[in-house]
Coordinates of C-alpha atoms and ligand atoms in Angstrom, one line a residue:
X130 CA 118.1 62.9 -1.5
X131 CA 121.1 61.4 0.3
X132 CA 122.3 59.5 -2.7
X133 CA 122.8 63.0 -4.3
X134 CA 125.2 63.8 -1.2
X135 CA 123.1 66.6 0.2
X136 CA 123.8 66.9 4.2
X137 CA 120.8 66.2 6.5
X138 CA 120.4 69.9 7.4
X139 CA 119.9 71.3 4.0
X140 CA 116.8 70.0 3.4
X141 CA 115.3 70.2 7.7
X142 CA 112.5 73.2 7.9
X143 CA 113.3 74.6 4.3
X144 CA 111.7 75.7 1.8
X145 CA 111.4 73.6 -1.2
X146 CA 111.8 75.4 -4.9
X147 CA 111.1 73.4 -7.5
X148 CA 113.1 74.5 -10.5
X149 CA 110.5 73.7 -14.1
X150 CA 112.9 73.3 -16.4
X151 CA 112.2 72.5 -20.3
X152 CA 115.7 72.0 -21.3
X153 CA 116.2 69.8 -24.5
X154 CA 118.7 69.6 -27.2
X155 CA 115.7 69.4 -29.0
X156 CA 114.4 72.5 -28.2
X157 CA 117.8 74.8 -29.4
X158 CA 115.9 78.2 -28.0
X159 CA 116.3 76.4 -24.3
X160 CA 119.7 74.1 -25.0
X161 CA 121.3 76.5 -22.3
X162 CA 118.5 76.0 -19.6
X163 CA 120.8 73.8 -17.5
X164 CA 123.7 76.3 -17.1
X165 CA 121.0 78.6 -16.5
X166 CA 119.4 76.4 -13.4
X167 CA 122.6 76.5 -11.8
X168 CA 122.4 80.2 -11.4
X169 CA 118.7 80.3 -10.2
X170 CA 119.9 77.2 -7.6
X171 CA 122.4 80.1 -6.4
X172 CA 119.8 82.2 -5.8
X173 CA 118.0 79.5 -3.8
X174 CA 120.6 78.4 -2.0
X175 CA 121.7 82.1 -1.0
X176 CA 118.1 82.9 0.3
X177 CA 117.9 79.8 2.6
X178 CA 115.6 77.6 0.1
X179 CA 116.8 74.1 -0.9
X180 CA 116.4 73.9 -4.8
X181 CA 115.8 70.5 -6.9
X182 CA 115.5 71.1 -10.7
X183 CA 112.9 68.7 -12.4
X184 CA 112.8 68.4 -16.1
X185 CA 109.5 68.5 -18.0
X186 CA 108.5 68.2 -21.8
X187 CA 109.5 70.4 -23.7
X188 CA 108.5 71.8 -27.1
X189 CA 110.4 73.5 -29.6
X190 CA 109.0 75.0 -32.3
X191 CA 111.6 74.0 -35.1
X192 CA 111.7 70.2 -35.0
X193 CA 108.7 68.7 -33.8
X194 CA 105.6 67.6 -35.9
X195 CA 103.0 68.3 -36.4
X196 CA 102.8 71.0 -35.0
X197 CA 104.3 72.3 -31.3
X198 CA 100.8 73.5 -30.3
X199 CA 99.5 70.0 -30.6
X200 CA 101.1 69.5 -27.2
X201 CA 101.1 72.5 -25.2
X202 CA 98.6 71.4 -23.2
X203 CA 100.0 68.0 -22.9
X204 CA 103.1 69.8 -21.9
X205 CA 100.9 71.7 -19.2
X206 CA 99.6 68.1 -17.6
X207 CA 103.0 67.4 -17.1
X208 CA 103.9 70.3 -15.3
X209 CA 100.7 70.4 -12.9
X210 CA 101.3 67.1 -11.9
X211 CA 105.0 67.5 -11.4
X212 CA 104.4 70.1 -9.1
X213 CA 101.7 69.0 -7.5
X214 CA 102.7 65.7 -6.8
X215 CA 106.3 66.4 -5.4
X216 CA 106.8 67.9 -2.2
X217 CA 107.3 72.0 -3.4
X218 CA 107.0 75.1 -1.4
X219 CA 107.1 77.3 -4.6
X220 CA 108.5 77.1 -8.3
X221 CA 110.5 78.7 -10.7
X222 CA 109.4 78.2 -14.2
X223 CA 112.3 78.2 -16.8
X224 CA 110.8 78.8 -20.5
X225 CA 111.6 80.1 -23.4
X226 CA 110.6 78.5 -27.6
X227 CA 107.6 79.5 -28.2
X228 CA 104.9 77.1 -26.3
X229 CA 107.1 76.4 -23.8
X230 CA 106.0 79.7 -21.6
X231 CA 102.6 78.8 -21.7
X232 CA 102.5 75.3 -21.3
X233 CA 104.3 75.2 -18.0
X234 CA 102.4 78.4 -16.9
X235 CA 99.3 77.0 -17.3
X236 CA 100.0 73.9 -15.6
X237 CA 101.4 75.8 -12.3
X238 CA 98.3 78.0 -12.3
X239 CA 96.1 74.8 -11.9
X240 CA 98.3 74.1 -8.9
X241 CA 98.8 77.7 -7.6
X242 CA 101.6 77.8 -5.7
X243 CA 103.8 80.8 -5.5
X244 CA 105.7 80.6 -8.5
X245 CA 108.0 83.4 -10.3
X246 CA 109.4 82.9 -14.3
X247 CA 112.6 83.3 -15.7
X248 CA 112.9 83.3 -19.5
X249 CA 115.9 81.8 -21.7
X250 CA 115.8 85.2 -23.6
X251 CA 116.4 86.0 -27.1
X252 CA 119.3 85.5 -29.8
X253 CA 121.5 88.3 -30.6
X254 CA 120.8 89.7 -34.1
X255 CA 121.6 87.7 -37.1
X256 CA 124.5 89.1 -39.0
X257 CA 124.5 87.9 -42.6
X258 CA 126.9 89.5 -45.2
X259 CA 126.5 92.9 -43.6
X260 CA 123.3 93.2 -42.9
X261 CA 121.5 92.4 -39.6
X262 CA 118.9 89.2 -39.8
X263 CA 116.3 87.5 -37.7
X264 CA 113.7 84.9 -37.7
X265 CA 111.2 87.6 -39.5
X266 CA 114.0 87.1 -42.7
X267 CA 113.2 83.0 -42.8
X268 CA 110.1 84.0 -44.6
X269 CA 112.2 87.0 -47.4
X270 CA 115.1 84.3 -47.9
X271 CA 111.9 81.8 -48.5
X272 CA 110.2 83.8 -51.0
X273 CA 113.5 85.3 -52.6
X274 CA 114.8 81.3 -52.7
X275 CA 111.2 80.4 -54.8
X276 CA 112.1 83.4 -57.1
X277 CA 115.3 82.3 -58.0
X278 CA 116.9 85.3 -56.5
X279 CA 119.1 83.6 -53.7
X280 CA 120.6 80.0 -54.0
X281 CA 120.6 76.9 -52.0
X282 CA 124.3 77.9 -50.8
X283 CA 123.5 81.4 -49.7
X284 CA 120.2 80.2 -48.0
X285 CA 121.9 78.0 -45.7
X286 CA 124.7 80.0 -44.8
X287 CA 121.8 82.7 -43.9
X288 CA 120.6 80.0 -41.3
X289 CA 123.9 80.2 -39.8
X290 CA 124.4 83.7 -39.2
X291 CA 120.4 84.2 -37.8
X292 CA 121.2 81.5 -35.4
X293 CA 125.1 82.6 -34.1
X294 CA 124.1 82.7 -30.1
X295 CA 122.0 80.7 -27.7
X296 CA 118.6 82.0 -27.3
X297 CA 115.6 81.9 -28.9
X298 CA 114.1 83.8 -31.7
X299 CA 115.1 87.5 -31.8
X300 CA 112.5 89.0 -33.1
X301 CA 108.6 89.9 -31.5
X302 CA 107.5 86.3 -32.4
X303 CA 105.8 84.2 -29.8
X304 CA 109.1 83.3 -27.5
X305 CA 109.3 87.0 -27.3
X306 CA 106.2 87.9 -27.3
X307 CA 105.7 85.6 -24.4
X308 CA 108.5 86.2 -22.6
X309 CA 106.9 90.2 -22.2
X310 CA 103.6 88.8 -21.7
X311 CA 105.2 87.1 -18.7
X312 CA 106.6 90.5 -17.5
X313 CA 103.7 92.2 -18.4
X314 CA 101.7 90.0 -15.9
X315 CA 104.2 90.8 -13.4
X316 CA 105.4 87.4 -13.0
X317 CA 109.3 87.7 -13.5
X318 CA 111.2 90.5 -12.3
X319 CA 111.7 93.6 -14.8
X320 CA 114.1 93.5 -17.7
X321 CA 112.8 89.2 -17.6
X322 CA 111.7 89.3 -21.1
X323 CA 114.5 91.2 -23.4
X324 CA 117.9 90.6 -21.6
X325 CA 119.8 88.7 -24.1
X326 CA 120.6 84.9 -23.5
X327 CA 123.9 85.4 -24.0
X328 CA 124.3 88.6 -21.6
X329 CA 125.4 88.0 -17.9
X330 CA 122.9 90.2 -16.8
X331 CA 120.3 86.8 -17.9
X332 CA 122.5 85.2 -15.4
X333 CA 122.2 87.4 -12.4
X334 CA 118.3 87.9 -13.4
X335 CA 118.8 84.2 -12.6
X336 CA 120.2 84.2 -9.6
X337 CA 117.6 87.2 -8.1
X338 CA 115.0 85.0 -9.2
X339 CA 116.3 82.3 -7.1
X340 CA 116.4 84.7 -3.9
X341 CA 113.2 86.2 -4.9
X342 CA 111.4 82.6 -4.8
X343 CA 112.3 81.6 -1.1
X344 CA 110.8 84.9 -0.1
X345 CA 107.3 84.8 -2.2
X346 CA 107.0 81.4 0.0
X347 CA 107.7 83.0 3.5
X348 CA 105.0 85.5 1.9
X349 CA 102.5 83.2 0.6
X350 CA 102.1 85.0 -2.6
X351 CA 100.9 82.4 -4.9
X352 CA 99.9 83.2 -8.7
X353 CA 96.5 83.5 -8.3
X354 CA 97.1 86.6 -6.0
X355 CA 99.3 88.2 -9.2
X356 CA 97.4 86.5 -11.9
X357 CA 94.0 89.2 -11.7
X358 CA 91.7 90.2 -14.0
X359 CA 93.7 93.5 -14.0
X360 CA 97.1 92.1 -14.8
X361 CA 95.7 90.1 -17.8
X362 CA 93.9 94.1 -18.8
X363 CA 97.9 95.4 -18.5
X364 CA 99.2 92.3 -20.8
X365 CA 96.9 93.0 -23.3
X366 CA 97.5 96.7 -23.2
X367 CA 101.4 95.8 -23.1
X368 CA 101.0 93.2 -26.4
X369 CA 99.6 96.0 -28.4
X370 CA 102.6 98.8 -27.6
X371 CA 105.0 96.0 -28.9
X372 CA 103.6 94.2 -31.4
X373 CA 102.9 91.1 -29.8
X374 CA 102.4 88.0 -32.0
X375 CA 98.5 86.8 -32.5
X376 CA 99.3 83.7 -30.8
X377 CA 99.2 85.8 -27.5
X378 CA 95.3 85.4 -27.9
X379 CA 95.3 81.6 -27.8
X380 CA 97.6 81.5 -24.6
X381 CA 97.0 84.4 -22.4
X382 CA 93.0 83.0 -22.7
X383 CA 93.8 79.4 -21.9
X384 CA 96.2 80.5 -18.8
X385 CA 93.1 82.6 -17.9
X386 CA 90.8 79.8 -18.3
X387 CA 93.4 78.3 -15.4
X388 CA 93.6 80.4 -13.0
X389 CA 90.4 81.6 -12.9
X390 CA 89.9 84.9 -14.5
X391 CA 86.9 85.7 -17.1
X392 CA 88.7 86.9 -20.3
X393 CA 86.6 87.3 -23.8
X394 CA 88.3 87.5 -26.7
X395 CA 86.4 90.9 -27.2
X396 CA 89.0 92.1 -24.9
X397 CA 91.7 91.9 -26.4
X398 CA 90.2 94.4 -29.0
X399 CA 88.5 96.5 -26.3
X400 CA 91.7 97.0 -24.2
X401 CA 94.1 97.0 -27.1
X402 CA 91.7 100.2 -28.3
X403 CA 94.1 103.8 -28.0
X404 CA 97.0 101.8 -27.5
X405 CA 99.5 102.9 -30.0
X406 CA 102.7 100.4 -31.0
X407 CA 105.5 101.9 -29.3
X408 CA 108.1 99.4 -29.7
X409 CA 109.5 99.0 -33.6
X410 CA 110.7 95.7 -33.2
X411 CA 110.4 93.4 -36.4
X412 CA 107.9 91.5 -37.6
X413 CA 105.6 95.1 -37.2
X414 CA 109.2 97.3 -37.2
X415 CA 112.5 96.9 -37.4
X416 CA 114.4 96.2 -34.7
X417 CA 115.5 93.2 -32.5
X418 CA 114.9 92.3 -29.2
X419 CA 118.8 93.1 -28.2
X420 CA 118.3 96.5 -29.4
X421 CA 114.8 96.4 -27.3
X422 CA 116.9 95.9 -24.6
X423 CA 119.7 98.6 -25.0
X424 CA 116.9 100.7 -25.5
X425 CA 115.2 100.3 -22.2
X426 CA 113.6 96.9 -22.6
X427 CA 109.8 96.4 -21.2
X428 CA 109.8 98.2 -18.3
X429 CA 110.4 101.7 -20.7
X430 CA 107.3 100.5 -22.5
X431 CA 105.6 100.3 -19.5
X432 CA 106.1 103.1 -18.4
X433 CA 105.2 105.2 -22.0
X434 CA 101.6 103.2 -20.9
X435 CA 101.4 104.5 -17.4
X436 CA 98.0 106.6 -18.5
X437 CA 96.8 103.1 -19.7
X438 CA 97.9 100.4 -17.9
X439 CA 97.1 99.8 -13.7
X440 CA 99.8 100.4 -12.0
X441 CA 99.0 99.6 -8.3
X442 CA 98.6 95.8 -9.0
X443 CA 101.5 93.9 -7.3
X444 CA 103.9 91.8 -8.7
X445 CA 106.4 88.1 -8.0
X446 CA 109.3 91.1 -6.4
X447 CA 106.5 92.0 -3.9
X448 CA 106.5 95.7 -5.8
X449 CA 103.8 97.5 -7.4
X450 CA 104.0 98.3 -11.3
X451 CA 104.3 101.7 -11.0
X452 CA 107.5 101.0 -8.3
X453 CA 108.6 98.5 -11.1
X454 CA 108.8 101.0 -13.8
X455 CA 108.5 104.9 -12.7
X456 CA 112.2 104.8 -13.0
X457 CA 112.7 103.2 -16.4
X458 CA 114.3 105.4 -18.9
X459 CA 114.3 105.0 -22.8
X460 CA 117.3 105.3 -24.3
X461 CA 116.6 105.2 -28.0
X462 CA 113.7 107.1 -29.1
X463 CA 113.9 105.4 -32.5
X464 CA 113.3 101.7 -30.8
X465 CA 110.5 102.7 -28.1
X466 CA 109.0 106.1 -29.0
X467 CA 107.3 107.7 -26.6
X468 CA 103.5 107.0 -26.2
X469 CA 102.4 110.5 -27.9
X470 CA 105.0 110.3 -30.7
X471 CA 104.0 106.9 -31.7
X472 CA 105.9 104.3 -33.9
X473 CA 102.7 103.3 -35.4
X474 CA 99.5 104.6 -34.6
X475 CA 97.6 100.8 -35.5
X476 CA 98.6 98.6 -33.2
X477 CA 97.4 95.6 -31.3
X478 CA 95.1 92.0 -31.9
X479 CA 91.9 93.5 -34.4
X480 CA 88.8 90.3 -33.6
X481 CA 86.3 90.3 -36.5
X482 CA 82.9 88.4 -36.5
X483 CA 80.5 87.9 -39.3
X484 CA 78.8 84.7 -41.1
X485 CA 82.5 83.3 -41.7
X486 CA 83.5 83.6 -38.1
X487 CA 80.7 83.6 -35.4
X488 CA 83.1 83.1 -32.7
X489 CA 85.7 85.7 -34.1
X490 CA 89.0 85.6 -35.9
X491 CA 92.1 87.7 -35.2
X492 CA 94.1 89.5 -37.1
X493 CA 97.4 92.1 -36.9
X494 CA 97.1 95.5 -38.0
X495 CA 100.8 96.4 -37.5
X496 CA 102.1 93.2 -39.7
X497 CA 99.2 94.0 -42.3
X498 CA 99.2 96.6 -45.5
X499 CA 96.8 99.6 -44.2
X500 CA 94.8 99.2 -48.1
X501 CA 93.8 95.5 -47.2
X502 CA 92.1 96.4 -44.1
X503 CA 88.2 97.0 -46.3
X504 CA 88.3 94.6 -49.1
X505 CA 86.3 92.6 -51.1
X506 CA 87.2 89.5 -53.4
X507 CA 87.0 86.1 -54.7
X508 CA 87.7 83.3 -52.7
X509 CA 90.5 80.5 -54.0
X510 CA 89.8 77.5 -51.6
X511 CA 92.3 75.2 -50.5
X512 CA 90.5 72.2 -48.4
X513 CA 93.9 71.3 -46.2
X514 CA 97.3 72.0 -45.8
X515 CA 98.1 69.3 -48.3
X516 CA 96.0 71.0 -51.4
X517 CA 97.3 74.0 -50.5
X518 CA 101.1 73.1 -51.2
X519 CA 100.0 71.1 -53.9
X520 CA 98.6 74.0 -55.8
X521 CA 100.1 77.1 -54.7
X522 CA 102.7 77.5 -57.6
X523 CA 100.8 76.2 -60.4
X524 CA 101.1 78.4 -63.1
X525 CA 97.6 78.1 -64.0
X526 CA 96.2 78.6 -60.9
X527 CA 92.9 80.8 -60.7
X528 CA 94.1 83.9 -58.9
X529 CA 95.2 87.1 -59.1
X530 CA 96.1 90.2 -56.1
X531 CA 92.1 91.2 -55.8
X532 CA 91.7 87.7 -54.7
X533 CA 90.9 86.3 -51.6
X534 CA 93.0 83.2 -50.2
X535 CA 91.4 80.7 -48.0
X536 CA 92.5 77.8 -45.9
X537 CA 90.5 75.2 -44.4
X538 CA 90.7 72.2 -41.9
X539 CA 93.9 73.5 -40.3
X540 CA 92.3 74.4 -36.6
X541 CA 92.9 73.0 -33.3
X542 CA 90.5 69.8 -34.1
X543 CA 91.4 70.2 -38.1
X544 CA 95.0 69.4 -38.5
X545 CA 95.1 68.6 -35.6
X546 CA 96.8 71.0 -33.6
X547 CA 96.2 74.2 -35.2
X548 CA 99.6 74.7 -36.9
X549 CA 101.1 78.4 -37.9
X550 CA 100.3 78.0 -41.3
X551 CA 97.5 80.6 -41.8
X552 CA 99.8 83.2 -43.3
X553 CA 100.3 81.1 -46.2
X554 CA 103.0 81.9 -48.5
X555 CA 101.7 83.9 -51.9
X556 CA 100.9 82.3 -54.5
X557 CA 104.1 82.0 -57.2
X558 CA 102.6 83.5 -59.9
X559 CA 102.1 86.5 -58.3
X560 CA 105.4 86.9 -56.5
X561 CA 106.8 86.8 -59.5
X562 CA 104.7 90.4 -60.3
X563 CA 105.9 91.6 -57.4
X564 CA 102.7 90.8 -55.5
X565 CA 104.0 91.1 -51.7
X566 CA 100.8 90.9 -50.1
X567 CA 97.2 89.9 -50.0
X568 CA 94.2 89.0 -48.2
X569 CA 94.2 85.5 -46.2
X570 CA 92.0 83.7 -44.2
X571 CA 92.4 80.4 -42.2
X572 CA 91.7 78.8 -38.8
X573 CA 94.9 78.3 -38.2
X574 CA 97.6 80.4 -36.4
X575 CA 100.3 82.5 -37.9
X576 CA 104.3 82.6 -36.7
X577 CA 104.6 85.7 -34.4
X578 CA 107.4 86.3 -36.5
X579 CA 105.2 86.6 -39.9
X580 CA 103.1 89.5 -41.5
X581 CA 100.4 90.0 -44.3
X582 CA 96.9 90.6 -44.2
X583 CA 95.9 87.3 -42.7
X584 CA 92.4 86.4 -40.8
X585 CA 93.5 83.8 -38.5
X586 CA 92.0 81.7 -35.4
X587 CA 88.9 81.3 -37.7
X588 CA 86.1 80.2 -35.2
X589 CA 83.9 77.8 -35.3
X590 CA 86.7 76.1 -37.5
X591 CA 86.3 74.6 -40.3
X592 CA 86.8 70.8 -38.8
X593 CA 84.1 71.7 -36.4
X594 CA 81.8 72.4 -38.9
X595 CA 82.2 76.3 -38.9
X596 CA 81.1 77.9 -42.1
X597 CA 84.6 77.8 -43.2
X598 CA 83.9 74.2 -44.4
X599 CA 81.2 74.9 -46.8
X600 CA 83.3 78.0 -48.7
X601 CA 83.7 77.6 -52.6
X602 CA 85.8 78.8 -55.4
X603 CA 84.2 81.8 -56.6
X604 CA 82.7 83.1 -53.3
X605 CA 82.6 86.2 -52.3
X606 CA 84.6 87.4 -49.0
X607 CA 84.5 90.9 -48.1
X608 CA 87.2 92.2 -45.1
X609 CA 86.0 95.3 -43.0
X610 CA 88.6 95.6 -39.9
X611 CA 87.2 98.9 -39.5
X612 CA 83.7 98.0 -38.5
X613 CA 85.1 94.1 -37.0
X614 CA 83.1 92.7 -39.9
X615 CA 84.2 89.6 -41.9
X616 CA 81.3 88.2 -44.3
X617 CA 81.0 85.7 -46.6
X618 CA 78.4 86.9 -48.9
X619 CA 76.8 83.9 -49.4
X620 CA 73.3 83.9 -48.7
X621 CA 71.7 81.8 -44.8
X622 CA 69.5 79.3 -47.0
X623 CA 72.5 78.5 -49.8
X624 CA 74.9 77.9 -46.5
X625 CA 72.3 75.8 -43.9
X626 CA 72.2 73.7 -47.7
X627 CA 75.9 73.3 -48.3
X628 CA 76.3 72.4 -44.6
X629 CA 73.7 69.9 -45.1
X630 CA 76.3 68.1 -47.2
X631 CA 78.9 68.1 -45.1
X632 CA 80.6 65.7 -43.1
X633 CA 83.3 65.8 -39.9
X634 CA 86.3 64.8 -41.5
X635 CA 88.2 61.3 -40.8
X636 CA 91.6 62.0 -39.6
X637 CA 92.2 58.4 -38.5
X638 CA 93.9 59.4 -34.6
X639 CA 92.1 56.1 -33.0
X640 CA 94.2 56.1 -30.0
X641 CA 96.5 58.2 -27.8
X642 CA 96.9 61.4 -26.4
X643 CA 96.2 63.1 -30.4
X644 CA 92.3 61.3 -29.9
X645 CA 92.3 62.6 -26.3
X646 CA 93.0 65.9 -28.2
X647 CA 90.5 65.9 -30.9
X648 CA 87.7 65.0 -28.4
X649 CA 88.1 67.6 -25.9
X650 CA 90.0 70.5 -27.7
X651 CA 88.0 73.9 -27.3
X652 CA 87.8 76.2 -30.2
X653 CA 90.6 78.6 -30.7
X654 CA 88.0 82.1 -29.0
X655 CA 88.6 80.0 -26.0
X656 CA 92.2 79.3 -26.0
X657 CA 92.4 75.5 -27.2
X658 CA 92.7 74.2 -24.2
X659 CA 91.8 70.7 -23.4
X660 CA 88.2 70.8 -22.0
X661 CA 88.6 68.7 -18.4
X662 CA 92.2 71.1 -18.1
X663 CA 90.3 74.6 -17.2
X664 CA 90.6 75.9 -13.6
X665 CA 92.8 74.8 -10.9
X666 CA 92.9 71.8 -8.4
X667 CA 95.1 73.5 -5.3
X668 CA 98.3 71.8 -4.7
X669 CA 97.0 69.3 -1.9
X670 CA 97.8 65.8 -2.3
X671 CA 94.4 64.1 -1.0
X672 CA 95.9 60.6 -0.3
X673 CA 99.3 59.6 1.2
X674 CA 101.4 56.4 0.6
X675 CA 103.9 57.2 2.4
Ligands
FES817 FE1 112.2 78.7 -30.7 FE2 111.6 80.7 -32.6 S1 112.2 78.6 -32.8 S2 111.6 80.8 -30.4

């Protein structure tokens, strides 16, 4: 510590704060995470707490392969045993691309010290030849680009105005959508998850986090005192009024797993039940997240909920909800309508089961089109990721709009990984007869900032020997989000047959953390974590070097 010029005194009889930071130039949505440190270490430093910032892996969604999600829970050992094994009083977790939230949240919940989150936040809006763009406009340009309708030129120039500030994505995608999830569990002061990157006010959110920290460790108030059942029964409730992405599911149910809290992924339908979407934020409205902001940000959701949500459970500022957001006001009716005049009246995470899905799949209401919800159709099989590209803009291929598309072998085991591919793009042929939607089904995830009628989270997947795997051309699939139902209507003999014939695939991961993976991976119902990684460990160190 002395090398680093720090006096003698400024470390005697203080508390620690470990600042978890996932900066990377590889990870654009957090490239401004060091500047950002500085102003938590304020904080610190201000309160009486000595700060040391500590880098850990980080993962961001648009450059690494396969797939992010492959290491999220790799990404979570690091950050368990970084703050177990170093001498910390309490943490500040810095995230902000998509699996970055969870990962490091999980891992500090397996520790359980007190810990408080401060996100990156999101990019101001896109502003492409006069009209305002975010991520959500990746997949339009994408589909207009494959009908011929904009060029190569105009295509990239779009990139450049969607991504003209720091930040991450701007619309109610994952970063986003975990970012409020981290509010929503009252583990970041209010306003954490919508102030934009670029605003000051993300700085002095910054710096009070910093203060804040030093006092939850004079308090003792660790996570697992703010992480109860009831705050994960508000998140969900909070996911539904904004349109949170589907990948919520996966990560709000493996940090449960962590800390200690039953969750079923029956709850996410039971507690999303009456909750209308409030916030008309794109991929489900219209909006950004900077306009969520202007317009009163979470803490004006919250408050639109206070019927629904509890509002006695405390929170990181040592607050209840209800003192967090009785006096929130909304400021635009048009961006977060009030709870009885709702945006939508379909909101929230729909889980179906059937002979398809024993173990549930997911799916969006709010991203999907209302007359896909009950439907029944022929299945067009594609066995991987690789057949599916292969074939998708065939001119000859066997489909049309009544049909049902269905993607194997891309779950957590599958790909491996579980990649956002589930909302696979339509098929060419169709596109070009104006075909903008139609019934999908996968076991893999979906971008929170994509829509269509997708089934994802398939479970048992297919890789595991779900029923998935033994689906054919020509089946038929019938969708009931109504009555939770989704049903292959194949008869119990004709599929205990074809799974007689079917064998685990071969992906040919021999060695490394990937086989570590594959081995021990639970199904996506259960969050895909990594087997051995569920609950929490304390942060005692049971043996000392030193
Ligand atoms: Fe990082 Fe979208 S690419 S949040």
């Amino acid at each position: 510590m002395k090398n680093q010029g720090i006096p003698h005194d400024e470390f005697e009889g203080k508390p620690v704060i470990g600042i978890c930071n996932t900066w990377s130039e590889l990870t654009p949505c957090n490239a401004h995470f060091r500047e950002l440190a500085e102003f938590v270490k304020r904080g610190v430093w201000e309160a009486g707490g000595f700060p040391l910032e500590f880098p850990v892996m980080s993962l961001g969604e648009t450059l690494i392969k396969p797939t992010a999600m492959l290491y999220r829970n790799l990404a979570s050992m690091d950050a368990e045993e970084s703050i177990r094994a170093n001498p910390l009083d309490g943490v500040v977790l810095m995230g902000g691309c998509d699996k970055t939230t969870p990962s490091i949240l999980m891992g500090a919940c397996s520790v359980d010290l007190p810990s408080i989150f401060i996100s990156g936040g999101p990019m101001l809006n896109g502003q492409f030849r006069g009209k305002q763009i975010a991520t959500s406009d990746v997949w339009r340009f994408d589909e207009a680009h494959r009908r011929g309708e904009i060029t190569d030129d105009q295509l990239i120039e779009a990139e450049a105005c969607m991504g003209r500030s720091r930040g991450h994505c701007a619309v109610m995608g994952t970063a986003s959508t975990m970012a409020c999830m981290i509010e929503s569990l009252g583990l970041a002061l209010p306003q954490n998850a919508a102030i934009p990157a670029v605003d000051s006010r993300r700085r002095t959110q910054a710096h009070l986090t910093g203060r804040r920290i030093v006092e939850m460790v004079k308090e003792d108030l660790t996570l697992s005192k703010v992480l109860t059942r009831r705050a994960f029964e508000n998140s969900i409730m909070v996911n539904a009024a904004i349109g949170g992405s589907t990948n919520f599911v996966i990560h709000l149910t493996a940090i449960a797993g962590r800390i200690g809290v039953d969750l079923d992924l029956t709850d996410f339908d039971k507690f999303s039940e009456n909750i209308p979407l409030v916030a008309n934020i794109q991929p489900s409205g219209q909006y950004m997240m900077e306009e969520f902001y202007y317009a009163g940000g979470l803490p004006a959701v919250m408050k639109e909920l206070k019927g629904h949500i509890h509002t006695d459970i405390i929170t990181v500022n040592g607050k209840t909800v209800d003192d967090n957001v009785s006096k929130a006001e909304c400021f635009n009716a048009d961006v977060i309508s009030p709870v009885d005049k709702p945006f939508k009246e379909v909101s929230g995470i729909a889980v179906v089961k059937g002979n398809l899905c024993e173990n549930g799949a997911v799916i969006k209401p709010s991203a999907a089109t209302p007359e896909l919800m009950t439907h029944k159709g022929r299945a067009v099989v594609f066995e991987d990721i690789e057949d599916y590209k292969s074939r998708i803009n065939l001119p000859d291929l066997d489909v049309d709009e009544n049909c049902i598309l269905v993607l194997k072998n891309v779950g957590p085991k599958g790909y491996p990984g579980m990649p956002e591919v589930g909302n696979m793009g339509m098929p060419k042929k169709l596109l070009d007869k104006g075909v903008t939607d139609m019934v999908r089904v996968s076991d893999g995830r979906m971008s929170g900032t994509a829509y269509g009628t997708v089934f994802l989270h398939v479970s048992p997947e297919s890789a595991a020997g779900g029923t998935l795997a033994i689906v054919q051309n020509g089946d038929i699939i019938e969708a009931d989000v109504p009555n939770r139902k989704l049903t292959l209507h194949v008869s119990d003999e004709e599929i205990a047959d074809r799974k007689k014939s079917w064998k685990v695939p071969n992906l040919g991961f021999d060695r490394g953390y990937v086989n570590l993976y594959i081995n021990t991976v639970e199904q996506a119902d259960k969050g895909a974590d990594l087997d051995f990684l569920k609950g929490k460990s304390s942060s005692e160190v049971l043996r000392d070097s030193h």
